PDB file of C-alpha atoms in Angstrom:
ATOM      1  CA  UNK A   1       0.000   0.000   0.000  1.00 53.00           C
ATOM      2  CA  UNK A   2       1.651   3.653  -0.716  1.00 55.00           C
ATOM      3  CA  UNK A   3       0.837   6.662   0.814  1.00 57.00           C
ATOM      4  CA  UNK A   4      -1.196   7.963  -1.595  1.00 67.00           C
ATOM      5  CA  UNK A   5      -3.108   4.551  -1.601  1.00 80.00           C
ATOM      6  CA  UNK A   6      -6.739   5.306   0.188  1.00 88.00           C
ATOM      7  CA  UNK A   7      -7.113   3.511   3.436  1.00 93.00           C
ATOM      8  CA  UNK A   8     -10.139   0.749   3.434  1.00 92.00           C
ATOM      9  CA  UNK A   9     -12.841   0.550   5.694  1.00 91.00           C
ATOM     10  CA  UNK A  10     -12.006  -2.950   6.380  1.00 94.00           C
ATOM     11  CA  UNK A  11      -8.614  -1.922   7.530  1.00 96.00           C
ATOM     12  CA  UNK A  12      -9.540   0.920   9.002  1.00 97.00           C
ATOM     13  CA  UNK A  13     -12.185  -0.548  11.269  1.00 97.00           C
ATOM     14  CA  UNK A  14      -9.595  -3.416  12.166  1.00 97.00           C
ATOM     15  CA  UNK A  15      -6.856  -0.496  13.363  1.00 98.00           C
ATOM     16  CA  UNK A  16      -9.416   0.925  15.187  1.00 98.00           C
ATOM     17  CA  UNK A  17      -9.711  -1.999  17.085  1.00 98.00           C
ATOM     18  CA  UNK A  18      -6.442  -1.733  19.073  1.00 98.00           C
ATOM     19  CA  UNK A  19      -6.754   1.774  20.184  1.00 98.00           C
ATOM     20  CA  UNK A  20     -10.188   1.003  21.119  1.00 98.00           C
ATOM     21  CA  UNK A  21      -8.545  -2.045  23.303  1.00 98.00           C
ATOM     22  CA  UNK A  22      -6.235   1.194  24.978  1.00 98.00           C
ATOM     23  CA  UNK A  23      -9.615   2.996  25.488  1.00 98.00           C
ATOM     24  CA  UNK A  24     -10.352   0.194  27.791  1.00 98.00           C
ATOM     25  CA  UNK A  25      -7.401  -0.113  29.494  1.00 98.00           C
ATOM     26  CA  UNK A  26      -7.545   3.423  30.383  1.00 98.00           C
ATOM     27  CA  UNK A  27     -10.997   2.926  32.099  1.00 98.00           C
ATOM     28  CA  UNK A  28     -10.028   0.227  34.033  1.00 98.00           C
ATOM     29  CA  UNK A  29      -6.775   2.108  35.481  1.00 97.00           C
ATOM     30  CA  UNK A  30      -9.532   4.973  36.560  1.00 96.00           C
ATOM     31  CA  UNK A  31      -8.540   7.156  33.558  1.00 96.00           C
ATOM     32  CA  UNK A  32      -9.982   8.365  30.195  1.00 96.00           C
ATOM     33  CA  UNK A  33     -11.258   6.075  28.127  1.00 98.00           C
ATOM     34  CA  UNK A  34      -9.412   7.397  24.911  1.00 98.00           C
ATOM     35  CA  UNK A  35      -7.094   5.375  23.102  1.00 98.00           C
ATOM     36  CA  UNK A  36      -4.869   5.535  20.302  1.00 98.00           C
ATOM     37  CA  UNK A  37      -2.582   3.839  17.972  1.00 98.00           C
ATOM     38  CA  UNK A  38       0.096   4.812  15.135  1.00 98.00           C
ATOM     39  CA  UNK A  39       0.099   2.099  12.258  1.00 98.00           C
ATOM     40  CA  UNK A  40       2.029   2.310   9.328  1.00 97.00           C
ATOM     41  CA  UNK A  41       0.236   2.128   6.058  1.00 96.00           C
ATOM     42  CA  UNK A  42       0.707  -1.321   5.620  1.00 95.00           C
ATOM     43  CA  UNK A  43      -0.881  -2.908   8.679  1.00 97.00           C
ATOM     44  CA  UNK A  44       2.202  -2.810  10.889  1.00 97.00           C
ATOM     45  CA  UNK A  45       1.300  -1.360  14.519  1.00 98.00           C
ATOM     46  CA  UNK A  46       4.224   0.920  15.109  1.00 98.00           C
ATOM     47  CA  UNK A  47       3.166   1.998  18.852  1.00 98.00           C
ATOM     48  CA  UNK A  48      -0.335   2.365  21.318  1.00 98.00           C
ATOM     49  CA  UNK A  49      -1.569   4.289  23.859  1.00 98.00           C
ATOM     50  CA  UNK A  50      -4.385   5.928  25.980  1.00 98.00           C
ATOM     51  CA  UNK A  51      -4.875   9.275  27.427  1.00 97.00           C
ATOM     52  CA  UNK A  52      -3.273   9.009  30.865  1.00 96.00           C
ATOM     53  CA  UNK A  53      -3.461  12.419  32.232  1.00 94.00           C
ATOM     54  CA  UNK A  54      -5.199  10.973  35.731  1.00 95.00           C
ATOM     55  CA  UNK A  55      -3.303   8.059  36.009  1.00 96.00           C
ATOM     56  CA  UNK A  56       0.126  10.188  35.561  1.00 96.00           C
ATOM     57  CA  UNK A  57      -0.868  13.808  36.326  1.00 95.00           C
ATOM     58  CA  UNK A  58      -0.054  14.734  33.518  1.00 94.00           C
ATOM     59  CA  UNK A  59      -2.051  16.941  31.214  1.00 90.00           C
ATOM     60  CA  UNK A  60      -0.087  16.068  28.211  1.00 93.00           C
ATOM     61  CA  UNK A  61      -0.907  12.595  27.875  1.00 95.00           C
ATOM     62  CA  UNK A  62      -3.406  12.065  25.345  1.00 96.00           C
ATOM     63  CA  UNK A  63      -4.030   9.396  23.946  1.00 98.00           C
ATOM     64  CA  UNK A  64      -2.413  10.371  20.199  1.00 98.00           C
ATOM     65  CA  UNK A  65       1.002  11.204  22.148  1.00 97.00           C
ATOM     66  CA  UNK A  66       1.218   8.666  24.133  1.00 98.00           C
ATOM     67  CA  UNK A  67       0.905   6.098  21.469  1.00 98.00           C
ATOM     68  CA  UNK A  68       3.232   8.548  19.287  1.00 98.00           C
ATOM     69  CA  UNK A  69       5.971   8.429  22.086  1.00 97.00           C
ATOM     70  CA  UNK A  70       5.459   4.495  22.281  1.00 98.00           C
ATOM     71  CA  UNK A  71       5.556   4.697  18.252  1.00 98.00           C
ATOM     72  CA  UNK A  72       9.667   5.643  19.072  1.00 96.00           C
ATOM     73  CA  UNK A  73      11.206   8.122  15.907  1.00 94.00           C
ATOM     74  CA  UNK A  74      11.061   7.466  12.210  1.00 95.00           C
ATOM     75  CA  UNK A  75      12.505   9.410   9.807  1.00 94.00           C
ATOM     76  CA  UNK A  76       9.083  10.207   8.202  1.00 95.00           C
ATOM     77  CA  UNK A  77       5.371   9.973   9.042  1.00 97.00           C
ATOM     78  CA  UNK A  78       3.289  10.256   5.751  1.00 96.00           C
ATOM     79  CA  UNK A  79       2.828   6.068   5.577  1.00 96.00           C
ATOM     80  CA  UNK A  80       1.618   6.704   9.549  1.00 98.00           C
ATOM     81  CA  UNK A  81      -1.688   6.427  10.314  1.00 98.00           C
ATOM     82  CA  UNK A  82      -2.754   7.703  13.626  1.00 98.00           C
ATOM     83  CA  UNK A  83      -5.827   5.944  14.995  1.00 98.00           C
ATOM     84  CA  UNK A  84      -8.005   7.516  17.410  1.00 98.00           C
ATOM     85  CA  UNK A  85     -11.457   6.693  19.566  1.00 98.00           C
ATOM     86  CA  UNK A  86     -12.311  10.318  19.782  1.00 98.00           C
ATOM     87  CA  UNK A  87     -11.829  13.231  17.630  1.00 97.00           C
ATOM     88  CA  UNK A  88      -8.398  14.347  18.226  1.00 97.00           C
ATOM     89  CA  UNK A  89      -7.927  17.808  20.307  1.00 95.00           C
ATOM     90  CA  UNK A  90      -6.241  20.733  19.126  1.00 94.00           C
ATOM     91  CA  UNK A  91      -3.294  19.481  20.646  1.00 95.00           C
ATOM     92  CA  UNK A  92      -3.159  16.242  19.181  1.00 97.00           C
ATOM     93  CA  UNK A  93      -4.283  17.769  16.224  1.00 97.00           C
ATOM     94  CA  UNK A  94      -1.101  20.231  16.186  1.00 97.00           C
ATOM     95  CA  UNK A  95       1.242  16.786  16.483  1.00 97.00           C
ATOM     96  CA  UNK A  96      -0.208  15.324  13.863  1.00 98.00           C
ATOM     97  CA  UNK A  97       0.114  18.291  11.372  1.00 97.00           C
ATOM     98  CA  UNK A  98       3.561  18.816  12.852  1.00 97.00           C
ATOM     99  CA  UNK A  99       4.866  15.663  11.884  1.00 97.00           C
ATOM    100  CA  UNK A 100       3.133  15.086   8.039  1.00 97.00           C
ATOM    101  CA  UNK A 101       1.204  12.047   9.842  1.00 98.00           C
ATOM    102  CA  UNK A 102      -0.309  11.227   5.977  1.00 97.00           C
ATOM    103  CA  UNK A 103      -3.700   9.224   7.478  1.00 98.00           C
ATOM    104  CA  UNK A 104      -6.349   9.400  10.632  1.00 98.00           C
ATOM    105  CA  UNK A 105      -8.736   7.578  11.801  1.00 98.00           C
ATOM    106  CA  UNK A 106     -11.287   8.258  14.161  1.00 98.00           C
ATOM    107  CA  UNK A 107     -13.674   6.328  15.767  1.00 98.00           C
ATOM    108  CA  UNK A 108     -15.944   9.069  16.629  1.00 98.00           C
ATOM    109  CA  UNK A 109     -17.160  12.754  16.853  1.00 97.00           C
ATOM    110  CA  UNK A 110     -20.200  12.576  18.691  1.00 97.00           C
ATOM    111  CA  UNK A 111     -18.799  13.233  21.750  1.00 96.00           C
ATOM    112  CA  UNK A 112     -16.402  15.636  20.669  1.00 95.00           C
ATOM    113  CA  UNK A 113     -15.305  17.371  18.184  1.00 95.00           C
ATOM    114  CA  UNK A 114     -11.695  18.585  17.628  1.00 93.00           C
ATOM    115  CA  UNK A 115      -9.306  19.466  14.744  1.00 95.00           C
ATOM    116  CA  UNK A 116      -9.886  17.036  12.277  1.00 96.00           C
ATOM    117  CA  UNK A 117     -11.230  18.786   9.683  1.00 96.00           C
ATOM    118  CA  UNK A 118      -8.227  21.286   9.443  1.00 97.00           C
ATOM    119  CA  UNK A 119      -5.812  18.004   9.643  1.00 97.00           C
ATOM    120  CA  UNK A 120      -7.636  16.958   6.543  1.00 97.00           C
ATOM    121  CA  UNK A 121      -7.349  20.769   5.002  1.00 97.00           C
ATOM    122  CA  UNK A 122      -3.571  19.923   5.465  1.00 95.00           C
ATOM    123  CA  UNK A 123      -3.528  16.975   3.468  1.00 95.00           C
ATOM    124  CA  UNK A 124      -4.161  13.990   5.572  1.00 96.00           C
ATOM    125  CA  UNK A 125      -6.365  10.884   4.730  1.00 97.00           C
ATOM    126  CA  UNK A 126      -9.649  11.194   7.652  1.00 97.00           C
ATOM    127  CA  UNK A 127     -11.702   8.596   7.715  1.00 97.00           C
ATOM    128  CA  UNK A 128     -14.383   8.726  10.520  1.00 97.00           C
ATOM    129  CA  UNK A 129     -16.110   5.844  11.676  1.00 97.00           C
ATOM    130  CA  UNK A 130     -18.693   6.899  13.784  1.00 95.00           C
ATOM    131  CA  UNK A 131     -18.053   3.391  15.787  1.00 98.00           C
ATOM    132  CA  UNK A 132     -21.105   2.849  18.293  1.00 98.00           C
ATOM    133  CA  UNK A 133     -18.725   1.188  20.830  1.00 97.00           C
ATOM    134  CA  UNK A 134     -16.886   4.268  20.893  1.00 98.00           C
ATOM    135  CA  UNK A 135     -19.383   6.867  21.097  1.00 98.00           C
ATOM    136  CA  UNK A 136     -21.402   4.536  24.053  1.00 98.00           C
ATOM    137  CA  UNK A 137     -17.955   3.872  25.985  1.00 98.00           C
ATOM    138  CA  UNK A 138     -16.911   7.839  25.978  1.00 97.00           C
ATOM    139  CA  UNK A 139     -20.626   8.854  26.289  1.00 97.00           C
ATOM    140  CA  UNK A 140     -20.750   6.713  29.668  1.00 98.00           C
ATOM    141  CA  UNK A 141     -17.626   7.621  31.258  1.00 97.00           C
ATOM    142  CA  UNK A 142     -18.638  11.708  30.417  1.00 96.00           C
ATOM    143  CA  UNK A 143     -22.280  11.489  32.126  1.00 96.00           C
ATOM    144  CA  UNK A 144     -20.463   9.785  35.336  1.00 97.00           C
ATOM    145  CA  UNK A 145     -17.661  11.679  35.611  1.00 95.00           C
ATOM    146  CA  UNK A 146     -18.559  15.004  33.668  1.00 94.00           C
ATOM    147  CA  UNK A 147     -15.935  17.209  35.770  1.00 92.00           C
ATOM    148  CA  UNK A 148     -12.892  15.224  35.116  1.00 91.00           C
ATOM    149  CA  UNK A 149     -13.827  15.295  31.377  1.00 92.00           C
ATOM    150  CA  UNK A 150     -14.423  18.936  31.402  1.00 89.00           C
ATOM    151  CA  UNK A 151     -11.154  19.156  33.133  1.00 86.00           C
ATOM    152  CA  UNK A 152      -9.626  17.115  30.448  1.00 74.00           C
ATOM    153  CA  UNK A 153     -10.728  18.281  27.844  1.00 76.00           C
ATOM    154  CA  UNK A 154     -10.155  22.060  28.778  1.00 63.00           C
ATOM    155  CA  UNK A 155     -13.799  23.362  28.737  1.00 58.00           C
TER     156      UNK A 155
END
């Protein structure tokens, strides 16, 4: 598959399924129930994460950077594809801009609603989902803890 190759749903939907696995994880440690995961093109899982700001108190750990930090350097990004349960933020938005990341998907946007559309007015592949799991798991976890999420989330 190249980069300028168009992702498929089938694959998309099955990348999706990892950083939905970190979404998960982060719920059961007591944290957000983002997660995220940087593929490249071609299927290989390059590195995973979930938003860990509770569990580390650390604001900066969204789910997009942590699995970018576990994703370790590469020389380029545009074969990446960063894989998300949630609408990235503006700052997750910014790293994936930043670094030419060439594809994103998202599981949802029902929840929230960040910077994808001006990722895609950039040049990067968006495919959203709008995965049922992801929406119900995120929905959940914001009406029963609505202040940490606001917190998170900056509103």
């Amino acid at each position: 598959m190249t980069a300028n190759e168009p992702l498929s749903a089938t694959k998309a939907r099955s990348f999706l399924a990892v950083a939905l696995e970190e979404a998960r994880a982060g719920l059961a440690e007591g944290g957000i129930p983002i997660g995220a995961a940087l593929f490249h093109r071609d299927g290989t899982l390059l590195g995973s994460g979930h938003n860990r700001r509770v569990q580390d108190d650390d604001a900066s750990t969204h789910a997009e950077t942590a699995a970018f930090r576990n994703a370790g350097r590469r020389r380029h990004y545009g074969n990446c594809v960063m894989v998300t349960t949630l609408s990235p933020c503006w700052y997750c938005s910014g790293l994936i801009r930043q670094f030419g990341i060439g594809a994103v998907v998202i599981g949802e946007t029902e929840n929230f609603t960040g910077g994808h559309h001006w990722v895609a007015e950039h040049g990067a592949e968006v495919i959203v989902l709008d995965d049922p799991g992801c929406v119900a798991l995120l929905g959940t976890f914001i009406a029963e803890h609505p202040g940490l999420w606001h917190e998170d989330i900056g509103l």
